[in-house]
Short mmCIF file of C-alpha atoms in Angstrom, two decimals:
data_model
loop_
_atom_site.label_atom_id
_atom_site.label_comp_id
_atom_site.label_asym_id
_atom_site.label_seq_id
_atom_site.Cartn_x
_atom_site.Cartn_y
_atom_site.Cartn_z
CA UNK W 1 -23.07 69.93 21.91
CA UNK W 2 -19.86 67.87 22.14
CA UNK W 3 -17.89 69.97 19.86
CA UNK W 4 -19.61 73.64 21.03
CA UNK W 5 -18.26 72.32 24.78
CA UNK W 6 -14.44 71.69 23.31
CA UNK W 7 -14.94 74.76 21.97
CA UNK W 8 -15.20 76.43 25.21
CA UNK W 9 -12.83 74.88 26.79
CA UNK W 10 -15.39 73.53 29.70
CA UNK W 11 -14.81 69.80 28.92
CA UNK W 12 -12.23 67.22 26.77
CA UNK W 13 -13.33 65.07 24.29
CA UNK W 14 -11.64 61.17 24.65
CA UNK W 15 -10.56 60.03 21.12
CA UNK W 16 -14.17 57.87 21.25
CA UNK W 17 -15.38 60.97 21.01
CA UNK W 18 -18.13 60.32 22.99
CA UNK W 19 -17.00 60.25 27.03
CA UNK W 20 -16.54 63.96 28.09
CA UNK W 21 -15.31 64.80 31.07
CA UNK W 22 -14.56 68.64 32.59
CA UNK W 23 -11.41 70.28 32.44
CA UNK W 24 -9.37 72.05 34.51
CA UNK W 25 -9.36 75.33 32.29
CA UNK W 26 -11.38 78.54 32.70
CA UNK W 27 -14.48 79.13 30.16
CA UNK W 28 -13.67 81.36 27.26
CA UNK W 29 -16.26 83.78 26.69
CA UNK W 30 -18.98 82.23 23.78
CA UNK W 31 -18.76 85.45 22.08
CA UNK W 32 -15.51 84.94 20.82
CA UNK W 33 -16.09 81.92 18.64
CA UNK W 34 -19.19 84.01 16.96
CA UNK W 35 -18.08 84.43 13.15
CA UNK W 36 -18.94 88.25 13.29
CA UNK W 37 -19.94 89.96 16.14
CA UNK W 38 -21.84 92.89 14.52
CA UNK W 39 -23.89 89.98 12.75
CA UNK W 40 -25.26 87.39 15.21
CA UNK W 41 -26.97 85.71 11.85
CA UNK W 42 -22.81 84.64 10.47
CA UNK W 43 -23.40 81.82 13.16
CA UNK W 44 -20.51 80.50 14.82
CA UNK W 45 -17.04 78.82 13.90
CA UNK W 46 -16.41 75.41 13.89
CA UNK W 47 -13.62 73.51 15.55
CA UNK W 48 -12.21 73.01 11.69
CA UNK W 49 -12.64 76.73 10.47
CA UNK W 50 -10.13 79.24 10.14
CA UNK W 51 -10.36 82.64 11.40
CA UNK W 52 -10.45 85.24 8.79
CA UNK W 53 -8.09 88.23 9.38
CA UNK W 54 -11.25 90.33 8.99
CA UNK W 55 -12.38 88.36 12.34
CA UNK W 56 -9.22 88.56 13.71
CA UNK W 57 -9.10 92.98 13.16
CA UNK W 58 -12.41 93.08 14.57
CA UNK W 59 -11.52 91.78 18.24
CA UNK W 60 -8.38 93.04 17.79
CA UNK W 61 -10.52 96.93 18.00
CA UNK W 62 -13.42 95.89 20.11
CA UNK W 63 -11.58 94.19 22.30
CA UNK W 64 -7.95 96.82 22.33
CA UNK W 65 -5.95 93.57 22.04
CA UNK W 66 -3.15 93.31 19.77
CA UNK W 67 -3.02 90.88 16.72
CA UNK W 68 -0.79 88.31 18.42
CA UNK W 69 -2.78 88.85 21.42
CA UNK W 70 -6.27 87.40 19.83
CA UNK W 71 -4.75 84.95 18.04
CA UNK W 72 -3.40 83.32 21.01
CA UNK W 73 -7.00 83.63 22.41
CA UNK W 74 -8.45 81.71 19.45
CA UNK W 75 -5.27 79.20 19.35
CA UNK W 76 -6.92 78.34 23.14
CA UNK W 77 -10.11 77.88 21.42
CA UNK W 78 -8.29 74.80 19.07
CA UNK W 79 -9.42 77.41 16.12
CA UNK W 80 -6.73 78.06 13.21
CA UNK W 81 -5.89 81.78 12.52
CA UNK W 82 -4.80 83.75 9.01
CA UNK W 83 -3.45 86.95 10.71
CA UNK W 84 -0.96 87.35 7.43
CA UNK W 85 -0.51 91.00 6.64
CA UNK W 86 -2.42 92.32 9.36
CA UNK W 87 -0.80 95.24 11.39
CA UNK W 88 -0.07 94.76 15.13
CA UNK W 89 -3.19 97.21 16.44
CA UNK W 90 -6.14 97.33 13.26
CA UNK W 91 -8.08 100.19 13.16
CA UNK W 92 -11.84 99.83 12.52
CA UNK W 93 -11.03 101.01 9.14
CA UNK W 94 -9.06 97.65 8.32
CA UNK W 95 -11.60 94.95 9.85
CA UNK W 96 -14.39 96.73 7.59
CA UNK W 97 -12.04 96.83 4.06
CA UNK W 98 -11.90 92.72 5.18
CA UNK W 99 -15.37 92.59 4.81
CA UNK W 100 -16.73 90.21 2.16
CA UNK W 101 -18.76 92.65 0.42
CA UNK W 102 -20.17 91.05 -2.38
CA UNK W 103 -21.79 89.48 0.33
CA UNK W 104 -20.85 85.77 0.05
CA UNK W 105 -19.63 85.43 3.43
CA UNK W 106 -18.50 88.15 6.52
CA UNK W 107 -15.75 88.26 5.76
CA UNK W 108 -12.75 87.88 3.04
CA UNK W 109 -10.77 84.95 2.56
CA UNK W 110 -7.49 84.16 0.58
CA UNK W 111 -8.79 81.30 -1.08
CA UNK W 112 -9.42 82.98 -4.67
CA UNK W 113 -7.94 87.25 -5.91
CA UNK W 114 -10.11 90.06 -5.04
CA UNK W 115 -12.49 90.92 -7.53
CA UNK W 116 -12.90 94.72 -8.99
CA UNK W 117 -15.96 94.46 -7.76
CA UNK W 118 -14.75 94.27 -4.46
CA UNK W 119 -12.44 96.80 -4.62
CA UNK W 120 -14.80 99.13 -5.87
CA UNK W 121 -17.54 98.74 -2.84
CA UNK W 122 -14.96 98.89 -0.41
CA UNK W 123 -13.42 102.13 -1.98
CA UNK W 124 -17.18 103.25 -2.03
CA UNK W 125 -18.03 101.90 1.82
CA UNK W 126 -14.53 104.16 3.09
CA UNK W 127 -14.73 107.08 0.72
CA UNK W 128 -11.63 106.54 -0.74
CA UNK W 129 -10.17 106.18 -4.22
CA UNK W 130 -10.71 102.20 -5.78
CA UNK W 131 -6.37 102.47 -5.97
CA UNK W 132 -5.75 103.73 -2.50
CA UNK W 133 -7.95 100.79 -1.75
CA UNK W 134 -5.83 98.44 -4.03
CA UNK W 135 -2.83 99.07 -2.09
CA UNK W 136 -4.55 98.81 1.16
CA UNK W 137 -5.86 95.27 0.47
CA UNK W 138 -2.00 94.56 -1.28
CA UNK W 139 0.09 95.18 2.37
CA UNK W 140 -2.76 93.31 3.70
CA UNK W 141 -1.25 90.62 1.67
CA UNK W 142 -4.40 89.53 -0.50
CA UNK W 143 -4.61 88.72 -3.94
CA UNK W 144 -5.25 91.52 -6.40
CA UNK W 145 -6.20 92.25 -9.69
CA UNK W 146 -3.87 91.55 -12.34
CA UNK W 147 -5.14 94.79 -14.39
CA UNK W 148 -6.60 97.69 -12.70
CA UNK W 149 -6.78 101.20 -14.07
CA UNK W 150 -5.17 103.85 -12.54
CA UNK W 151 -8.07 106.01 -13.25
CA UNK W 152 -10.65 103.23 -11.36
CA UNK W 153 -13.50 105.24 -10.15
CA UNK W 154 -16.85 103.39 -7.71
CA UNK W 155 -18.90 104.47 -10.82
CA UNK W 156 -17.56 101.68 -12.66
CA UNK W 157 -19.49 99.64 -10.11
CA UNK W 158 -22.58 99.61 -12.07
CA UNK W 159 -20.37 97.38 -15.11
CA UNK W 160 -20.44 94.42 -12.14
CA UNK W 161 -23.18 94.50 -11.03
CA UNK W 162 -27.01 95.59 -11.43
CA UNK W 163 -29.95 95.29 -9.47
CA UNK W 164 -31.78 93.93 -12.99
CA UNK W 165 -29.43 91.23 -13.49
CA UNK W 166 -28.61 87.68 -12.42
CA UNK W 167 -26.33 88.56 -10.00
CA UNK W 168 -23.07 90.07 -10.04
CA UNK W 169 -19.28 89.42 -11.58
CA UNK W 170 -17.60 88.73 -8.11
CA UNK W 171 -14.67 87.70 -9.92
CA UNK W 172 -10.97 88.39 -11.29
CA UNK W 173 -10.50 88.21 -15.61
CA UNK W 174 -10.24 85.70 -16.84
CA UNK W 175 -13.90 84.97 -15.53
CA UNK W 176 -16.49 85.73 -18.07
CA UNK W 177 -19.09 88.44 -17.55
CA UNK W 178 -23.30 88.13 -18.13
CA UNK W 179 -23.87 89.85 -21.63
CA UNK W 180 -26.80 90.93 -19.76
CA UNK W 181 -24.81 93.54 -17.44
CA UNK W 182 -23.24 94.93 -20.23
CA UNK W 183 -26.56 95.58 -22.14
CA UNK W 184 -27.78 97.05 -18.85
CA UNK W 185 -24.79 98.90 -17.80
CA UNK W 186 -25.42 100.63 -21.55
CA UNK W 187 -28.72 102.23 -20.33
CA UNK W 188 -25.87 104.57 -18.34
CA UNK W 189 -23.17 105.14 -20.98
CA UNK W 190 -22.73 104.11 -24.25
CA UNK W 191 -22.27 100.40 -25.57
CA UNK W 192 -18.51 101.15 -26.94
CA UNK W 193 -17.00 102.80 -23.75
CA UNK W 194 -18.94 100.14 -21.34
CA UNK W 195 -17.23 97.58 -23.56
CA UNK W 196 -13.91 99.21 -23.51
CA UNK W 197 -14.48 100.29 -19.56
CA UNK W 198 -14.33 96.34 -18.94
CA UNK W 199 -11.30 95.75 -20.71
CA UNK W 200 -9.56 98.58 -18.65
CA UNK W 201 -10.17 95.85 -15.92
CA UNK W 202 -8.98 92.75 -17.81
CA UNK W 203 -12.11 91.58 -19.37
CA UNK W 204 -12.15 90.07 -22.79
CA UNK W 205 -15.56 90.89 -24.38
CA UNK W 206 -16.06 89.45 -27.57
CA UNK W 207 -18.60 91.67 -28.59
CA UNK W 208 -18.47 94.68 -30.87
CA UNK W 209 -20.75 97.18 -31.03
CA UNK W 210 -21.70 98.71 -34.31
CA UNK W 211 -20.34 101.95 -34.76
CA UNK W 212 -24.20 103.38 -36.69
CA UNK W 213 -26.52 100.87 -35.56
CA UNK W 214 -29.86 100.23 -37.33
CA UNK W 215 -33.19 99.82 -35.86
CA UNK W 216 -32.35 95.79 -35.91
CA UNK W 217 -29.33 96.48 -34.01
CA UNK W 218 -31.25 98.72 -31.07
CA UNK W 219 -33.80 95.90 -30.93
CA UNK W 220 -31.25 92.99 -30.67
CA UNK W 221 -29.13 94.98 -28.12
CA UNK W 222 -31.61 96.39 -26.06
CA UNK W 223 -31.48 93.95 -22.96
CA UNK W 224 -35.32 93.68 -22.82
CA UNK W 225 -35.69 93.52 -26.86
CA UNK W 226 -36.73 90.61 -28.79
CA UNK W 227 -33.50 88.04 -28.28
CA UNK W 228 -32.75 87.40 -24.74
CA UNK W 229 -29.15 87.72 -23.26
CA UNK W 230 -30.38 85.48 -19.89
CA UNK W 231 -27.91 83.39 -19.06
CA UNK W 232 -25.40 83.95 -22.36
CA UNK W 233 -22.08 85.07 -21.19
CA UNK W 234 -18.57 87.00 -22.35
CA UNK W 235 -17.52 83.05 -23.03
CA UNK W 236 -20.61 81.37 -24.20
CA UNK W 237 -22.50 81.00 -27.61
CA UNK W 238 -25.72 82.80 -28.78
CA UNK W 239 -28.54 79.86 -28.59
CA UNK W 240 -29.80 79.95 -31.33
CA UNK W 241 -33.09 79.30 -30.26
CA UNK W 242 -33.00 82.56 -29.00
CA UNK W 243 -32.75 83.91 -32.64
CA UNK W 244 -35.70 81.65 -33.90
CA UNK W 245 -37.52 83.61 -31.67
CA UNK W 246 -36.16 87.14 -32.10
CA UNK W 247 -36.64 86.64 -35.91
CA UNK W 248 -40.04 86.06 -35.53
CA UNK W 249 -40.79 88.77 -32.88
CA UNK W 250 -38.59 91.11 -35.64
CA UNK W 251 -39.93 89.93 -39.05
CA UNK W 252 -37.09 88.95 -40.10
CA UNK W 253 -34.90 85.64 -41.53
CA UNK W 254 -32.91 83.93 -38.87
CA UNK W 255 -30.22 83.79 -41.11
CA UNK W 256 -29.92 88.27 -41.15
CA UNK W 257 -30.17 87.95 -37.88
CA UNK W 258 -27.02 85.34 -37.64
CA UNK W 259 -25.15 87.86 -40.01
CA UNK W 260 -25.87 90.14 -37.62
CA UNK W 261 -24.25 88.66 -35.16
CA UNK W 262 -21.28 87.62 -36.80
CA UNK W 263 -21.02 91.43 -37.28
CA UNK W 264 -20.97 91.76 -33.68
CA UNK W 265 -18.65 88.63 -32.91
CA UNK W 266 -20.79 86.55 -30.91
CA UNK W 267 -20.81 83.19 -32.07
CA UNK W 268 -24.20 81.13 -32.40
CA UNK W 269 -24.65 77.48 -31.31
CA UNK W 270 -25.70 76.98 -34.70
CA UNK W 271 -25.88 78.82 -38.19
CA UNK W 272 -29.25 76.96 -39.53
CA UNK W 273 -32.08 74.49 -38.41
CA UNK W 274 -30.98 70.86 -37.15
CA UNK W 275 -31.63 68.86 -40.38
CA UNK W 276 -34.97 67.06 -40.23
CA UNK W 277 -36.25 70.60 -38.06
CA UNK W 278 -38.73 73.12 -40.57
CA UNK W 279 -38.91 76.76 -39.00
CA UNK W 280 -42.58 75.83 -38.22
CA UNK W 281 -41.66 72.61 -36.23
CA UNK W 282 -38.64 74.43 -34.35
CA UNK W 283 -41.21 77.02 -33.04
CA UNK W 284 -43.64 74.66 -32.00
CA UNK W 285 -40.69 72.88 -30.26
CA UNK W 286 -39.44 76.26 -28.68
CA UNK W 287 -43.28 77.04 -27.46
CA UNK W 288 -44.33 76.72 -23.73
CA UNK W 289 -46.42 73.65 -23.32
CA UNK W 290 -49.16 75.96 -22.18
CA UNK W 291 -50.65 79.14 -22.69
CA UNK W 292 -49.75 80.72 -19.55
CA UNK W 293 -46.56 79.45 -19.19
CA UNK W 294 -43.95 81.97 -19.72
CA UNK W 295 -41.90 82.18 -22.85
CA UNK W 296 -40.19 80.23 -25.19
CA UNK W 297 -37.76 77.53 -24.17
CA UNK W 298 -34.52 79.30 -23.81
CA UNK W 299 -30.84 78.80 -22.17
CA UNK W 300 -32.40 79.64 -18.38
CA UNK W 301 -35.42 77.49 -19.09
CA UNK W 302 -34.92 74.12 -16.93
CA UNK W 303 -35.13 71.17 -19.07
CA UNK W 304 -36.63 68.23 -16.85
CA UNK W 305 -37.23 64.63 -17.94
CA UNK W 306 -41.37 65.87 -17.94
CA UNK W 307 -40.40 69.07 -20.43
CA UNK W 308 -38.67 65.79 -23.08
CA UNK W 309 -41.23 63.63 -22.67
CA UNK W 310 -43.90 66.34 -23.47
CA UNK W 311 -41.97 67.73 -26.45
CA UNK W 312 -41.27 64.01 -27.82
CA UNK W 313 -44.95 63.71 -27.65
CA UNK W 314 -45.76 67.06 -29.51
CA UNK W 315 -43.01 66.38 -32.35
CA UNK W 316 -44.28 62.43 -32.56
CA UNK W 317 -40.57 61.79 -32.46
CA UNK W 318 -38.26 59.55 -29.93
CA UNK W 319 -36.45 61.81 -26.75
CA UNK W 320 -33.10 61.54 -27.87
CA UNK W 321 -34.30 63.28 -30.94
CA UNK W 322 -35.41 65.86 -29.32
CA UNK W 323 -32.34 66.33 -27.06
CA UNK W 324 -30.36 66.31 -30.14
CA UNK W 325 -32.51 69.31 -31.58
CA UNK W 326 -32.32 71.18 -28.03
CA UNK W 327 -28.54 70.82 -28.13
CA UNK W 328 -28.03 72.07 -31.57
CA UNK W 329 -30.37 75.53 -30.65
CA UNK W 330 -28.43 76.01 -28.13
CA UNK W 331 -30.62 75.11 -25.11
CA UNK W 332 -29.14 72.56 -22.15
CA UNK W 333 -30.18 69.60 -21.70
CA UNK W 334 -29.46 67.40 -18.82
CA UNK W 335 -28.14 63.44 -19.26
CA UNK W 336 -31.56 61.52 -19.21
CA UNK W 337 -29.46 58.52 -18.69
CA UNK W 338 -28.37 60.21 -14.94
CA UNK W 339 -31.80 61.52 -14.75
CA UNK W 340 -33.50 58.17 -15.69
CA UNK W 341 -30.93 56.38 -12.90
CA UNK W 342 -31.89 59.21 -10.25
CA UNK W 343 -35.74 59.11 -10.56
CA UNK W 344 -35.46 55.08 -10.46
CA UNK W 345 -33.56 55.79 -7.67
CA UNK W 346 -36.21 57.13 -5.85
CA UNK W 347 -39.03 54.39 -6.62
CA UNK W 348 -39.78 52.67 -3.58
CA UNK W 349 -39.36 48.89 -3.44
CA UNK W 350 -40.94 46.66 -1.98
#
């Protein structure tokens, strides 16, 4: 309450922080300091925040103030301003381009580049071409893309981001992208020119797609098929746990299916079992503890201290062996000495 009062002007705080007293000032109006007005659910700013230039366009047109003239009003309010780049009267146009609208936050900040992504919804949200847009968000003074093609269009959207996937790529190359998307993204266009589509944007994509696949190459590629792509990424390794099980959902020897993807020039955590680790024991490994638990273990599954234990037991062999195995296939496995410490942690003593 303290802080929302400085806020407003309507008291001082003594260095104790904790005597307040009123001031002399008139109130400011409590809608200002809201974080977006056409969102009540942004919550407020606090006396340490910022105020986006997104923030900063939208008063500027609700309120028919210039730029200068709502900074000064949020200078009164002890809030810092980034007004950089921002024209002297923004239209409605500009405050919604400043929009965050991948949907982390309101609005945009200058803290990391603009993502194609971005780019791409806001050329989509304005009707107007993804390089138009470019340039827009460039005199705006933000950071762009290092690579953008010229020939950009908002259906390229779909190569960032899919309803069916973990998420989206909400950032600039060199950031790796979700094999998943890509496979998905296929469904749309072909395999070659989604992988060639990214690279127009600055992505490195290590993967190659056969130029006649086989029926082993539809069913490893096919983003619901036999291997999963959860969780694998443009910079990560094939698990190759997840090949254990593909091979034995396909019929076929892990090691074709490693060849395989050599061929397409994914790497793989590992080119054979752990030694000590038969096929037979790696699958009883991989398998859920019960019947109705869902899959295999696999890079998304979450490996607690209970899900080591358990396997130790089933293998008859120490936990650190079994970490060991985990690691080589590929999956992660947490530090059981941090997650030892933590649980101790939380025994209570007498």
């Amino acid at each position: 309450m303290a802080r929302r009062a400085a806020q407003l002007s309507l008291y001082d705080l003594k260095p104790e922080g904790l005597l307040v007293v009123p001031a002399e000032r008139k109130a400011v109006p409590d809608e200002l300091l809201r974080c977006d007005s056409a969102r009540p659910e942004a919550g407020w700013f606090d006396i340490d925040d910022t105020v986006p230039p997104g923030r900063i366009a939208q008063v500027s047109a609700e309120l028919g103030l210039s730029v200068s003239e709502v900074c000064s009003r949020f200078h009164d309010l002890g809030l810092a301003v980034d007004a950089a780049g921002l024209p002297d009267h923004p239209t409605p146009e500009i405050a919604e381009v400043l929009r965050d609208l991948c949907e982390e936050s309101s609005w945009l900040y200058r803290d990391r580049p603009l993502s194609p992504l971005q780019i791409l919804k806001a050329a989509a949200v304005l009707y107007r071409g993804p390089v138009e847009i470019l340039q827009m968000y460039q005199r705006l003074e933000f950071h762009t893309p290092e690579v953008f093609p010229l020939d950009a269009s908002v259906d390229d959207t779909d190569l960032f981001e899919n309803k069916w996937a973990d998420g989206s790529v909400d950032r600039c190359p060199p950031a790796p992208i979700p094999y998943m998307l890509i496979l998905l993204a296929a469904a749309h266009r072909p395999l070659p020119e989604v992988i060639s589509r990214l690279e127009d944007y600055g992505y490195h994509v290590p993967l190659r797609a056969p130029s006649d696949p086989s029926d082993l190459d539809e069913l490893l590629l096919d983003p619901h098929g036999p291997c999963s792509w959860w969780e694998v990424g443009t910079d990560d390794e094939m698990p190759f746990a997840h090949l254990l099980v593909a091979a034995q959902r396909t019929f076929c020897a892990p090691y074709t299916l490693v060849e395989r993807f050599d061929a397409y020039g994914v790497p793989v955590s590992c080119r054979d079992l752990p030694q000590g680790l038969s096929l037979t024991a790696a699958m009883r490994l991989l398998e859920p503890e019960h019947s109705s638990d869902e899959g295999h273990l696999s890079k998304e599954s979450p490996v607690s201290l209970e899900v080591l234990i358990e396997r130790a037991r089933r293998m008859g062999v120490p936990i650190a062996q079994v970490v060991e195995w985990l690691t080589q296939l590929g999956i992660p496995v947490p530090d059981v000495g941090r997650v030892l410490h933590d649980a101790l942690a939380r025994v209570p003593r007498p």
